[in-house]
Short mmCIF file of C-alpha atoms in Angstrom, two decimals:
data_model
loop_
_atom_site.label_atom_id
_atom_site.label_comp_id
_atom_site.label_asym_id
_atom_site.label_seq_id
_atom_site.Cartn_x
_atom_site.Cartn_y
_atom_site.Cartn_z
CA MET V 1 -62.62 -33.86 -45.57
CA ASN V 2 -60.18 -30.97 -46.06
CA LYS V 3 -59.59 -28.06 -43.72
CA GLN V 4 -62.13 -25.70 -45.28
CA GLN V 5 -64.80 -28.40 -45.22
CA TYR V 6 -64.09 -29.07 -41.54
CA ILE V 7 -64.37 -25.36 -40.68
CA LYS V 8 -67.64 -25.19 -42.60
CA LYS V 9 -68.94 -28.21 -40.67
CA VAL V 10 -67.99 -26.57 -37.34
CA GLN V 11 -69.81 -23.40 -38.41
CA GLN V 12 -72.94 -25.40 -39.21
CA GLN V 13 -72.83 -27.09 -35.80
CA LEU V 14 -72.53 -23.71 -34.07
CA ASN V 15 -75.46 -22.34 -36.07
CA GLU V 16 -77.62 -25.31 -35.08
CA LYS V 17 -76.76 -24.78 -31.40
CA PHE V 18 -77.01 -20.98 -31.13
CA ASN V 19 -79.24 -19.71 -33.96
CA LYS V 20 -82.28 -19.88 -31.67
CA TYR V 21 -80.85 -16.83 -29.87
CA THR V 22 -80.28 -14.82 -33.08
CA GLY V 23 -82.18 -11.54 -33.02
CA LEU V 24 -82.78 -11.61 -29.28
CA SER V 25 -81.96 -8.39 -27.49
CA PHE V 26 -79.12 -8.28 -25.02
CA SER V 27 -81.62 -8.24 -22.17
CA ASN V 28 -83.60 -11.17 -23.52
CA VAL V 29 -80.49 -13.29 -24.06
CA ALA V 30 -79.50 -12.48 -20.47
CA ARG V 31 -82.88 -13.54 -19.15
CA ALA V 32 -82.82 -16.68 -21.33
CA VAL V 33 -79.63 -17.80 -19.57
CA GLY V 34 -80.79 -16.76 -16.09
CA ILE V 35 -79.00 -13.43 -15.67
CA ASN V 36 -80.52 -10.15 -14.50
CA PRO V 37 -79.60 -7.69 -17.29
CA GLU V 38 -79.85 -4.73 -14.92
CA ILE V 39 -76.50 -5.59 -13.37
CA LEU V 40 -74.68 -6.25 -16.64
CA LYS V 41 -74.81 -2.92 -18.45
CA THR V 42 -71.03 -2.65 -18.70
CA LYS V 43 -68.43 -3.09 -21.41
CA LEU V 44 -67.75 -6.65 -20.24
CA SER V 45 -71.40 -7.59 -20.00
CA THR V 46 -71.36 -9.47 -23.30
CA VAL V 47 -68.48 -11.57 -21.97
CA ASN V 48 -70.56 -12.54 -18.93
CA ILE V 49 -73.55 -13.42 -21.05
CA VAL V 50 -71.49 -15.49 -23.49
CA LYS V 51 -69.95 -17.41 -20.59
CA LYS V 52 -73.41 -18.27 -19.26
CA LEU V 53 -74.68 -19.01 -22.77
CA LYS V 54 -71.93 -21.58 -23.23
CA GLU V 55 -72.80 -23.20 -19.90
CA ILE V 56 -76.51 -23.42 -20.76
CA GLU V 57 -75.77 -24.96 -24.17
CA ASP V 58 -73.03 -27.24 -22.78
CA PHE V 59 -70.45 -25.79 -25.17
CA ASN V 60 -66.68 -25.54 -24.72
CA GLU V 61 -64.72 -23.97 -27.56
CA ASP V 62 -61.75 -26.25 -26.80
CA ASP V 63 -63.90 -29.16 -28.00
CA LEU V 64 -63.43 -27.75 -31.51
CA ILE V 65 -59.69 -28.50 -31.47
CA PHE V 66 -59.02 -31.16 -34.08
CA GLY V 67 -55.59 -32.18 -35.40
CA GLU V 68 -54.03 -29.77 -37.87
CA TYR V 69 -57.38 -28.19 -38.70
CA ILE V 70 -57.89 -26.37 -35.39
CA LYS V 71 -54.94 -26.22 -32.96
CA SER V 72 -56.26 -23.69 -30.46
CA VAL V 73 -59.35 -21.51 -30.14
CA SER V 74 -59.62 -17.89 -29.02
CA LEU V 75 -63.08 -16.52 -28.28
CA LYS V 76 -63.56 -12.83 -29.12
CA THR V 77 -66.68 -10.74 -28.58
CA VAL V 78 -67.59 -8.26 -31.35
CA ARG V 79 -70.12 -5.42 -31.20
CA LEU V 80 -71.17 -4.17 -34.64
CA LYS V 81 -72.54 -0.72 -35.31
CA HIS V 82 -75.54 -0.33 -37.62
CA ASN V 83 -73.18 -0.02 -40.62
CA GLY V 84 -71.67 -3.45 -39.96
CA ILE V 85 -68.34 -2.13 -38.64
CA PRO V 86 -67.24 -3.11 -35.11
CA LYS V 87 -67.56 -0.45 -32.46
CA GLU V 88 -63.82 -0.79 -31.83
CA SER V 89 -60.74 -2.54 -33.17
CA MET V 90 -59.71 -5.92 -31.74
CA SER V 91 -56.74 -6.04 -29.34
CA PHE V 92 -54.28 -8.82 -28.60
CA GLU V 93 -51.58 -9.40 -26.00
CA GLN V 94 -49.32 -6.53 -25.00
CA ILE V 95 -46.12 -6.31 -27.02
CA LYS V 96 -42.90 -7.37 -25.33
CA PHE V 97 -40.65 -5.00 -27.24
CA ASN V 98 -37.43 -6.45 -25.93
CA GLU V 99 -38.39 -9.87 -27.27
CA LEU V 100 -39.75 -8.55 -30.56
CA VAL V 101 -36.52 -6.76 -31.45
CA ARG V 102 -34.63 -10.09 -31.19
CA GLU V 103 -37.16 -12.11 -33.22
CA SER V 104 -37.36 -12.95 -36.90
CA TRP V 105 -40.77 -12.80 -38.55
CA GLU V 106 -40.85 -16.53 -39.33
CA THR V 107 -40.49 -17.48 -35.65
CA SER V 108 -42.14 -14.42 -34.09
CA LYS V 109 -44.80 -14.76 -31.41
CA LEU V 110 -47.25 -12.71 -33.45
CA ARG V 111 -46.97 -14.95 -36.50
CA GLU V 112 -47.20 -18.07 -34.33
CA LYS V 113 -50.33 -16.63 -32.67
CA PHE V 114 -52.21 -16.23 -35.94
CA LEU V 115 -50.84 -19.42 -37.48
CA THR V 116 -52.06 -21.65 -34.67
CA THR V 117 -55.21 -19.85 -33.47
CA THR V 118 -58.73 -20.27 -34.78
CA PHE V 119 -60.89 -17.34 -33.74
CA LEU V 120 -64.45 -17.77 -32.62
CA PHE V 121 -66.24 -14.44 -32.91
CA VAL V 122 -69.37 -13.98 -30.80
CA VAL V 123 -71.18 -11.21 -32.63
CA PHE V 124 -73.71 -8.71 -31.29
CA GLU V 125 -75.03 -5.80 -33.33
CA TYR V 126 -76.88 -2.54 -32.75
CA GLU V 127 -80.13 -1.76 -34.53
CA GLY V 128 -79.81 1.78 -35.83
CA LYS V 129 -77.42 4.48 -34.61
CA ASN V 130 -78.32 4.12 -30.94
CA THR V 131 -75.41 2.24 -29.31
CA SER V 132 -76.95 1.76 -25.89
CA VAL V 133 -77.07 -1.75 -24.46
CA ASP V 134 -80.86 -1.64 -24.76
CA ASN V 135 -80.44 -1.57 -28.54
CA LEU V 136 -77.96 -4.46 -28.75
CA TYR V 137 -78.92 -7.80 -30.36
CA PHE V 138 -77.31 -11.23 -30.68
CA ARG V 139 -76.20 -12.17 -34.19
CA GLY V 140 -74.36 -15.46 -33.69
CA PHE V 141 -71.01 -17.28 -33.64
CA TYR V 142 -68.52 -17.11 -36.50
CA VAL V 143 -65.40 -19.26 -37.03
CA TRP V 144 -62.37 -17.66 -38.70
CA GLN V 145 -58.71 -18.36 -39.38
CA MET V 146 -56.39 -15.67 -40.73
CA PRO V 147 -55.34 -16.42 -44.33
CA LEU V 148 -51.60 -17.03 -44.68
CA LYS V 149 -51.42 -14.43 -47.45
CA THR V 150 -52.85 -11.75 -45.14
CA LEU V 151 -50.58 -12.79 -42.29
CA ASP V 152 -47.35 -12.84 -44.32
CA ASN V 153 -48.17 -9.62 -46.11
CA ASP V 154 -50.23 -7.02 -44.20
CA VAL V 155 -49.59 -8.18 -40.62
CA LYS V 156 -45.92 -8.81 -41.38
CA LYS V 157 -45.53 -5.22 -42.61
CA VAL V 158 -46.85 -3.85 -39.30
CA TRP V 159 -44.52 -6.15 -37.37
CA GLU V 160 -41.50 -5.22 -39.54
CA LYS V 161 -42.22 -1.50 -39.26
CA THR V 162 -42.48 -1.82 -35.47
CA LYS V 163 -39.17 -3.69 -35.26
CA LYS V 164 -37.37 -1.19 -37.52
CA LEU V 165 -38.59 1.74 -35.46
CA LEU V 166 -37.34 0.02 -32.29
CA GLN V 167 -33.94 -0.54 -33.88
CA ASP V 168 -33.64 2.98 -35.30
CA GLY V 169 -35.10 4.76 -32.28
CA LEU V 170 -38.77 5.37 -31.70
CA GLU V 171 -40.01 8.96 -31.68
CA ILE V 172 -41.88 9.55 -28.43
CA LYS V 173 -43.36 12.96 -27.67
CA VAL V 174 -45.45 14.41 -24.87
CA VAL V 175 -48.40 16.29 -26.33
CA LYS V 176 -51.45 18.11 -25.01
CA ARG V 177 -54.85 16.71 -25.97
CA GLY V 178 -57.55 18.82 -24.42
CA ILE V 179 -56.89 18.94 -20.69
CA LYS V 180 -54.78 15.77 -20.78
CA THR V 181 -51.05 15.37 -21.40
CA VAL V 182 -50.34 12.16 -23.28
CA GLN V 183 -47.55 10.37 -25.13
CA SER V 184 -47.53 10.18 -28.91
CA ASN V 185 -45.25 7.97 -31.02
CA ASN V 186 -44.63 6.98 -34.62
CA LEU V 187 -45.54 3.31 -34.29
CA PRO V 188 -47.70 2.09 -37.23
CA GLY V 189 -51.18 3.45 -36.54
CA ILE V 190 -54.59 2.50 -37.87
CA ARG V 191 -53.92 4.20 -41.23
CA PHE V 192 -50.73 2.19 -41.80
CA ASN V 193 -52.61 -0.53 -43.67
CA ASN V 194 -56.06 -2.08 -43.94
CA VAL V 195 -55.49 -4.98 -41.55
CA ALA V 196 -53.54 -4.20 -38.37
CA HIS V 197 -51.91 -1.48 -36.33
CA VAL V 198 -50.20 -0.77 -33.00
CA ARG V 199 -51.69 1.35 -30.26
CA PRO V 200 -51.76 1.60 -26.44
CA LYS V 201 -53.26 -1.10 -24.25
CA ALA V 202 -52.63 -0.10 -20.66
CA ASN V 203 -54.40 0.60 -17.37
CA ASP V 204 -53.57 4.30 -17.68
CA SER V 205 -50.83 6.65 -18.90
CA SER V 206 -48.53 5.65 -16.04
CA ASP V 207 -48.67 1.95 -17.02
CA LYS V 208 -45.41 1.85 -18.97
CA VAL V 209 -42.63 -0.47 -20.13
CA PHE V 210 -39.03 0.11 -21.15
CA LEU V 211 -37.82 -0.15 -24.74
CA PRO V 212 -34.46 -1.71 -25.69
CA ASN V 213 -32.83 1.75 -25.83
CA GLY V 214 -34.02 2.64 -22.32
CA GLN V 215 -36.95 4.85 -23.36
CA SER V 216 -40.22 4.29 -21.53
CA ILE V 217 -43.52 4.01 -23.36
CA THR V 218 -47.15 3.35 -22.43
CA LYS V 219 -47.83 -0.37 -22.90
CA GLN V 220 -48.80 -1.17 -26.49
CA ALA V 221 -50.46 -4.04 -28.34
CA PHE V 222 -51.13 -5.22 -31.88
CA TRP V 223 -54.72 -4.59 -32.99
CA LEU V 224 -56.79 -5.79 -35.94
CA ASN V 225 -58.57 -2.87 -37.61
CA ALA V 226 -62.31 -2.59 -37.10
CA ASP V 227 -62.84 -2.28 -40.89
CA PHE V 228 -60.90 -5.51 -41.42
CA ILE V 229 -63.00 -7.41 -38.86
CA ALA V 230 -66.12 -6.10 -40.61
CA GLU V 231 -64.84 -7.57 -43.90
CA VAL V 232 -64.04 -10.89 -42.20
CA ILE V 233 -67.60 -11.42 -40.96
CA ARG V 234 -69.28 -9.88 -44.03
CA GLU V 235 -70.58 -13.28 -45.15
CA MET V 236 -72.16 -13.98 -41.78
CA PRO V 237 -75.99 -13.97 -42.04
CA LYS V 238 -77.55 -10.72 -40.89
CA VAL V 239 -80.30 -10.40 -38.29
CA THR V 240 -83.64 -10.25 -40.12
CA ASN V 241 -85.92 -10.05 -37.12
CA TYR V 242 -84.99 -7.98 -34.07
CA LYS V 243 -86.90 -9.31 -31.08
CA LYS V 244 -87.41 -6.36 -28.78
CA SER V 245 -86.89 -6.66 -25.04
CA LYS V 246 -89.91 -7.06 -22.90
CA VAL V 247 -89.89 -4.71 -19.95
CA GLU V 248 -89.97 -6.93 -16.90
CA PHE V 249 -89.85 -4.23 -14.29
CA LYS V 250 -91.11 -5.66 -11.03
CA PRO V 251 -91.84 -2.91 -8.52
CA LEU V 252 -91.37 -3.27 -4.81
CA GLU V 253 -94.03 -2.04 -2.46
CA THR V 254 -93.29 1.33 -0.90
CA THR V 255 -93.12 -0.22 2.58
CA SER V 256 -90.49 -2.73 1.39
CA ILE V 257 -88.43 0.02 -0.23
CA GLU V 258 -88.48 2.02 3.01
CA LYS V 259 -87.47 -1.03 5.07
CA ILE V 260 -84.46 -1.71 2.84
CA LYS V 261 -83.58 1.98 2.74
CA LYS V 262 -83.29 2.09 6.53
CA LYS V 263 -80.72 -0.73 6.41
CA LEU V 264 -78.53 1.04 3.85
CA VAL V 265 -75.90 2.87 5.89
CA HIS V 266 -73.01 2.95 3.40
CA PRO V 267 -72.67 5.01 0.22
CA ILE V 268 -71.54 2.01 -1.82
CA TYR V 269 -72.33 -1.72 -1.96
CA THR V 270 -71.40 -4.71 -4.07
CA PHE V 271 -74.34 -6.45 -5.73
CA ASP V 272 -73.99 -9.43 -3.39
CA ASP V 273 -74.01 -7.29 -0.25
CA PHE V 274 -76.98 -5.29 -1.48
CA ASN V 275 -78.95 -8.43 -2.28
CA ASN V 276 -78.06 -9.96 1.11
CA ILE V 277 -79.41 -6.89 2.92
CA SER V 278 -82.56 -6.82 0.79
CA SER V 279 -83.20 -10.54 1.23
CA LYS V 280 -83.08 -10.22 5.00
CA VAL V 281 -85.61 -7.39 4.96
CA VAL V 282 -88.03 -8.55 2.25
CA ASP V 283 -89.35 -12.12 2.25
CA LYS V 284 -88.80 -13.90 -1.08
CA PHE V 285 -86.75 -11.03 -2.51
CA GLU V 286 -86.60 -11.84 -6.23
CA GLU V 287 -83.87 -11.03 -8.71
CA ASN V 288 -86.31 -9.02 -10.82
CA TYR V 289 -86.77 -6.63 -7.91
CA PHE V 290 -83.19 -5.63 -8.57
CA ASN V 291 -83.79 -2.93 -11.19
CA SER V 292 -83.06 0.74 -11.75
CA GLU V 293 -86.50 1.93 -10.66
CA ASN V 294 -86.47 0.19 -7.28
CA ILE V 295 -82.83 1.03 -6.57
CA SER V 296 -83.40 4.68 -7.52
CA ALA V 297 -86.33 4.89 -5.10
CA MET V 298 -83.91 3.90 -2.32
CA GLY V 299 -81.60 6.80 -3.21
CA TYR V 300 -79.00 4.74 -5.09
CA ASN V 301 -77.98 4.07 -8.70
CA ILE V 302 -76.74 0.90 -10.38
CA HIS V 303 -73.18 1.19 -11.69
CA PRO V 304 -70.91 -1.46 -13.19
CA ASN V 305 -69.93 -3.68 -10.23
CA PHE V 306 -71.53 -1.48 -7.55
CA ILE V 307 -74.65 0.14 -6.11
CA LEU V 308 -73.73 3.76 -5.43
CA ILE V 309 -75.54 6.53 -3.57
CA LYS V 310 -76.94 9.19 -5.92
CA GLU V 311 -74.88 12.01 -4.46
CA ILE V 312 -71.73 10.39 -5.88
CA SER V 313 -71.66 10.14 -9.67
CA ARG V 314 -68.92 7.52 -10.18
CA PRO V 315 -67.32 4.74 -8.07
CA GLU V 316 -63.90 6.28 -8.80
CA GLU V 317 -65.06 9.49 -7.16
CA TYR V 318 -66.01 7.54 -4.02
CA PHE V 319 -62.66 5.68 -4.03
CA GLU V 320 -60.71 8.95 -4.15
CA GLN V 321 -62.82 10.45 -1.37
CA LYS V 322 -62.10 7.49 0.91
CA ILE V 323 -58.42 7.31 0.07
CA PHE V 324 -57.67 11.02 0.44
CA GLU V 325 -60.04 11.99 3.24
CA GLN V 326 -57.15 11.58 5.72
CA ASP V 327 -53.37 11.73 5.59
CA TYR V 328 -53.17 7.94 5.78
CA PHE V 329 -55.35 5.31 4.18
CA THR V 330 -55.64 1.79 5.57
CA LYS V 331 -57.03 -0.92 3.32
CA THR V 332 -59.26 -3.14 5.45
CA ILE V 333 -60.83 -6.48 4.54
CA ASP V 334 -63.89 -5.33 2.66
CA PRO V 335 -65.65 -6.50 -0.55
CA ILE V 336 -65.36 -2.96 -1.93
CA TYR V 337 -61.64 -2.65 -1.20
CA ASP V 338 -61.01 -6.13 -2.58
CA SER V 339 -62.83 -5.46 -5.84
CA GLY V 340 -60.97 -5.22 -9.13
CA PRO V 341 -61.95 -1.57 -9.83
CA PHE V 342 -60.73 -0.41 -6.41
CA LEU V 343 -57.44 -2.34 -6.62
CA ARG V 344 -56.79 -0.90 -10.09
CA LYS V 345 -57.40 2.59 -8.71
CA LEU V 346 -54.96 1.91 -5.87
CA VAL V 347 -52.25 0.75 -8.30
CA ASN V 348 -52.81 3.77 -10.56
CA LEU V 349 -52.43 6.16 -7.61
CA GLU V 350 -49.22 4.40 -6.58
CA ASN V 351 -47.88 4.56 -10.13
CA SER V 352 -48.51 8.31 -10.23
CA TYR V 353 -46.85 8.77 -6.80
CA ASP V 354 -50.05 10.18 -5.29
CA LEU V 355 -50.16 7.37 -2.73
CA LEU V 356 -47.18 5.64 -1.10
CA LYS V 357 -47.17 2.39 0.86
CA VAL V 358 -45.74 2.64 4.37
CA GLU V 359 -47.02 -0.67 5.77
CA GLU V 360 -48.53 -3.75 4.18
CA ASN V 361 -52.03 -2.24 3.97
CA THR V 362 -51.36 1.36 4.96
CA TYR V 363 -50.58 4.24 2.62
CA ILE V 364 -49.49 7.86 3.05
CA THR V 365 -50.78 10.56 0.71
CA ILE V 366 -48.49 12.79 -1.34
CA LYS V 367 -50.22 15.76 0.31
CA LYS V 368 -48.92 14.65 3.70
CA LEU V 369 -45.43 14.14 2.28
CA ASN V 370 -45.60 17.62 0.73
CA GLU V 371 -46.14 19.03 4.22
CA ALA V 372 -42.83 17.44 5.20
CA GLY V 373 -41.11 19.02 2.19
CA ILE V 374 -41.12 15.85 0.04
CA TYR V 375 -42.52 16.11 -3.47
CA LYS V 376 -43.10 13.81 -6.41
CA LYS V 377 -39.89 14.97 -8.05
CA ASP V 378 -37.96 13.83 -4.94
CA LEU V 379 -39.51 10.35 -5.14
CA ILE V 380 -38.80 10.07 -8.86
CA ASP V 381 -35.25 11.35 -8.33
CA PHE V 382 -34.74 8.74 -5.58
CA LYS V 383 -35.80 5.96 -7.94
CA ASN V 384 -33.60 7.29 -10.76
CA LYS V 385 -30.57 7.41 -8.47
CA ILE V 386 -31.03 3.76 -7.50
CA GLU V 387 -31.33 2.88 -11.20
CA ASN V 388 -27.95 4.53 -11.74
CA PHE V 389 -26.48 2.90 -8.63
CA VAL V 390 -27.35 -0.63 -9.74
CA SER V 391 -25.69 -2.40 -12.68
CA ASP V 392 -27.65 -3.92 -15.56
CA GLY V 393 -28.66 -7.49 -14.76
CA GLN V 394 -27.84 -7.09 -11.07
CA PHE V 395 -30.15 -8.72 -8.52
CA PHE V 396 -30.56 -6.97 -5.19
CA THR V 397 -32.74 -6.33 -2.15
CA TRP V 398 -33.33 -3.03 -0.41
CA ASP V 399 -31.09 -4.09 2.45
CA SER V 400 -28.30 -5.14 0.09
CA ILE V 401 -28.04 -1.81 -1.73
CA VAL V 402 -28.10 0.11 1.55
CA LYS V 403 -25.30 -2.17 2.76
CA ALA V 404 -23.47 -1.51 -0.53
CA GLY V 405 -23.38 2.19 0.30
CA PHE V 406 -26.42 3.75 -1.38
CA GLN V 407 -27.34 7.01 0.36
CA ASN V 408 -30.24 9.39 -0.07
CA GLU V 409 -32.05 11.99 2.03
CA LEU V 410 -35.26 9.94 1.88
CA ILE V 411 -33.58 7.18 3.88
CA ASP V 412 -33.17 9.61 6.78
CA LEU V 413 -36.96 9.81 7.05
CA GLY V 414 -36.86 6.41 8.72
CA PHE V 415 -39.70 4.73 6.83
CA GLN V 416 -39.93 0.95 6.84
CA GLU V 417 -38.28 -0.80 3.90
CA ILE V 418 -41.71 -1.46 2.36
CA PHE V 419 -41.92 2.27 1.55
CA TYR V 420 -38.66 2.28 -0.38
CA GLU V 421 -39.44 -1.04 -2.05
CA SER V 422 -42.81 0.25 -3.23
CA LEU V 423 -41.03 3.13 -5.00
CA LEU V 424 -38.82 0.63 -6.82
CA LYS V 425 -41.90 -1.34 -7.90
CA ARG V 426 -43.32 1.60 -9.82
CA PRO V 427 -42.98 1.29 -13.64
CA GLY V 428 -39.34 1.64 -14.53
CA ALA V 429 -36.06 -0.22 -14.95
CA PHE V 430 -36.66 -2.86 -12.27
CA LYS V 431 -38.46 -6.19 -12.27
CA TYR V 432 -39.14 -7.99 -9.00
CA MET V 433 -40.45 -11.12 -7.32
CA LYS V 434 -41.22 -11.95 -3.73
CA ILE V 435 -39.74 -14.98 -1.97
CA ASN V 436 -41.27 -15.42 1.45
CA GLN V 437 -41.38 -11.86 2.81
CA THR V 438 -38.39 -10.56 0.85
CA SER V 439 -38.65 -8.64 -2.43
CA PHE V 440 -35.83 -9.40 -4.87
CA PHE V 441 -35.22 -6.90 -7.66
CA VAL V 442 -33.22 -7.01 -10.88
CA LYS V 443 -32.30 -4.17 -13.20
CA SER V 444 -33.49 -5.52 -16.52
CA ILE V 445 -35.69 -4.66 -19.46
CA ASP V 446 -36.76 -8.32 -19.64
CA ASP V 447 -39.10 -10.21 -17.34
CA PHE V 448 -37.47 -12.81 -15.11
CA ASN V 449 -38.57 -15.91 -13.23
CA ILE V 450 -37.31 -18.10 -10.41
CA SER V 451 -35.17 -20.12 -12.83
CA ASP V 452 -33.37 -16.94 -13.98
CA PHE V 453 -32.78 -16.01 -10.35
CA PHE V 454 -31.19 -19.35 -9.47
CA ARG V 455 -29.03 -19.23 -12.62
CA TYR V 456 -27.79 -15.83 -11.43
CA LEU V 457 -26.92 -17.28 -8.02
CA MET V 458 -25.04 -20.16 -9.66
CA GLY V 459 -22.84 -17.83 -11.64
CA GLU V 460 -20.46 -19.91 -13.76
CA LYS V 461 -21.24 -23.10 -11.86
CA THR V 462 -23.47 -25.87 -13.21
CA SER V 463 -24.80 -26.83 -9.77
CA ILE V 464 -25.10 -25.41 -6.28
CA SER V 465 -25.91 -26.85 -2.85
CA LEU V 466 -28.51 -25.52 -0.41
CA ASN V 467 -25.67 -24.62 1.97
CA GLU V 468 -24.12 -22.44 -0.73
CA LEU V 469 -27.49 -20.85 -1.50
CA ASP V 470 -27.94 -20.14 2.22
CA ASP V 471 -24.63 -18.28 2.24
CA LYS V 472 -25.38 -16.36 -0.95
CA PHE V 473 -28.73 -15.09 0.35
CA ILE V 474 -27.00 -13.76 3.45
CA GLU V 475 -23.83 -12.43 1.78
CA GLN V 476 -25.35 -10.94 -1.38
CA PHE V 477 -28.80 -9.93 -0.20
CA SER V 478 -28.52 -9.51 3.56
CA THR V 479 -31.52 -11.76 4.05
CA PHE V 480 -32.24 -15.23 5.41
CA ILE V 481 -34.43 -17.70 3.54
CA ASN V 482 -35.53 -20.89 5.28
CA ARG V 483 -33.87 -23.98 3.72
CA ASP V 484 -37.23 -25.68 3.22
CA ASN V 485 -38.41 -22.64 1.29
CA ILE V 486 -35.28 -22.60 -0.85
CA GLY V 487 -35.96 -26.25 -1.69
CA PHE V 488 -39.58 -25.46 -2.47
CA TYR V 489 -38.67 -22.72 -4.94
CA ALA V 490 -35.90 -24.85 -6.42
CA LYS V 491 -38.52 -27.50 -7.27
CA GLN V 492 -40.73 -24.81 -8.88
CA SER V 493 -37.92 -23.77 -11.21
CA LEU V 494 -37.11 -25.23 -14.63
CA LEU V 495 -33.76 -26.40 -13.26
CA TYR V 496 -33.25 -29.86 -11.75
CA TYR V 497 -33.35 -30.17 -7.96
CA SER V 498 -32.18 -33.30 -6.13
CA GLU V 499 -33.81 -33.61 -2.71
CA GLU V 500 -31.45 -36.45 -1.75
CA LEU V 501 -28.37 -34.37 -2.50
CA GLU V 502 -29.99 -31.07 -1.49
CA ARG V 503 -28.44 -29.66 -4.64
CA LEU V 504 -29.72 -27.67 -7.62
CA PHE V 505 -28.44 -28.49 -11.13
CA ILE V 506 -28.61 -26.46 -14.30
CA SER V 507 -30.19 -29.48 -16.04
CA ARG V 508 -31.06 -33.14 -15.54
CA GLU V 509 -28.12 -34.12 -17.76
CA VAL V 510 -25.68 -32.28 -15.49
CA TYR V 511 -27.23 -34.12 -12.52
CA TYR V 512 -26.56 -37.49 -14.17
CA GLN V 513 -22.96 -36.48 -14.88
CA TYR V 514 -22.56 -35.39 -11.25
CA ILE V 515 -23.76 -38.67 -9.73
CA GLU V 516 -21.62 -40.71 -12.14
#
């Protein structure tokens, strides 16, 4: 059996396992795997359904790995429009520009990704031009590997163009698009060729990285064109019988709705909290009671991840109200505040300098700082001055640069060090990691890990004792790290740590030489 025959066999096995779902609506597939579709009408809903579908059918894509035929499997969800073209292009990992510029194509991460990965497309399609989730149907699974000719021709050209632009100097402009101000660049876009392109993949416009020449750019990724994906799955059997969703609206009695309504005292709830309240009020509260009609009768709407009072249109609107209703915002232990959407909002506000951390879970608003005569430009200027104060590749802590003589008017405000550290953690020239309660920074365009940090502390030496590390933490960083913790992190590194000698070595070989 050759490779193509094996792939064909895998495809047949997938068809036998999942074809019974083909043509089922999104809602019916959800119900078939025990999920209430009312709470999954989000972009990631198909991911949730596929996960449950795999569990029900006892399927793990890693079981497909077989010798040289399939080395690794990446599952990708595809939504096709009525014309057979995906609703959007397919993204991959964010580009690490500072690595890419040092790579050759033959050993590049992008080439390695497509050489070793077999893609398993889980395909849904819309019937007609209506692209609502109510008109979405399951089509099936499709196995695909990128042909070497395509990889070493079309994808290579995108990669080479990206590298050349980085070497020659990328053109980055700030342009106005409607009411928004955004970055534009000359990276190879979707019209560059028929297969792949580069475009942003970031949380928001403030989610940036540094290029080798020091420019900052919104995080980018390689994407496969939607038209190309459509061509890839062209041979996949089409849906011949769309099985419409059955409306399974189960109304609650008016008295039950009123009982639950009286218990709802907050404008926003997670699904779990809402169900817990409802279950305590209504005996045998069923999942099918959780639907738009019943929730609307209580004065709320169902949103992705949350139940939100009708007076507020979006969860983000509620988040901003809570955060900016006072001069200070304190993040308490709460399912809402611990949710992914809220935490992303918090990070975005910090990145844009609209919210500044003053204690571990307490933030001050830029409006309050404005009243004290401190503006965004002052915060950005403060960060830029520290970037100029610190040398490339230099590790430091906040205390160490103050001790080294850094001065700025913001320091006179007397905030705790967490305030100044949070400014340094905004997108920019610094990378950081936390050891115990101390944040260690380095001025670098590359990511770093604990091994890099210990190599820095070693300097030209090939080994270092815990006593010496103790001294270096105090002398260089004005901080004390417990010896047990130093040993713990030493063991987590890629270096070799001898507990008996209480000594860290650059490698196991150097350790053997030392003990000889």
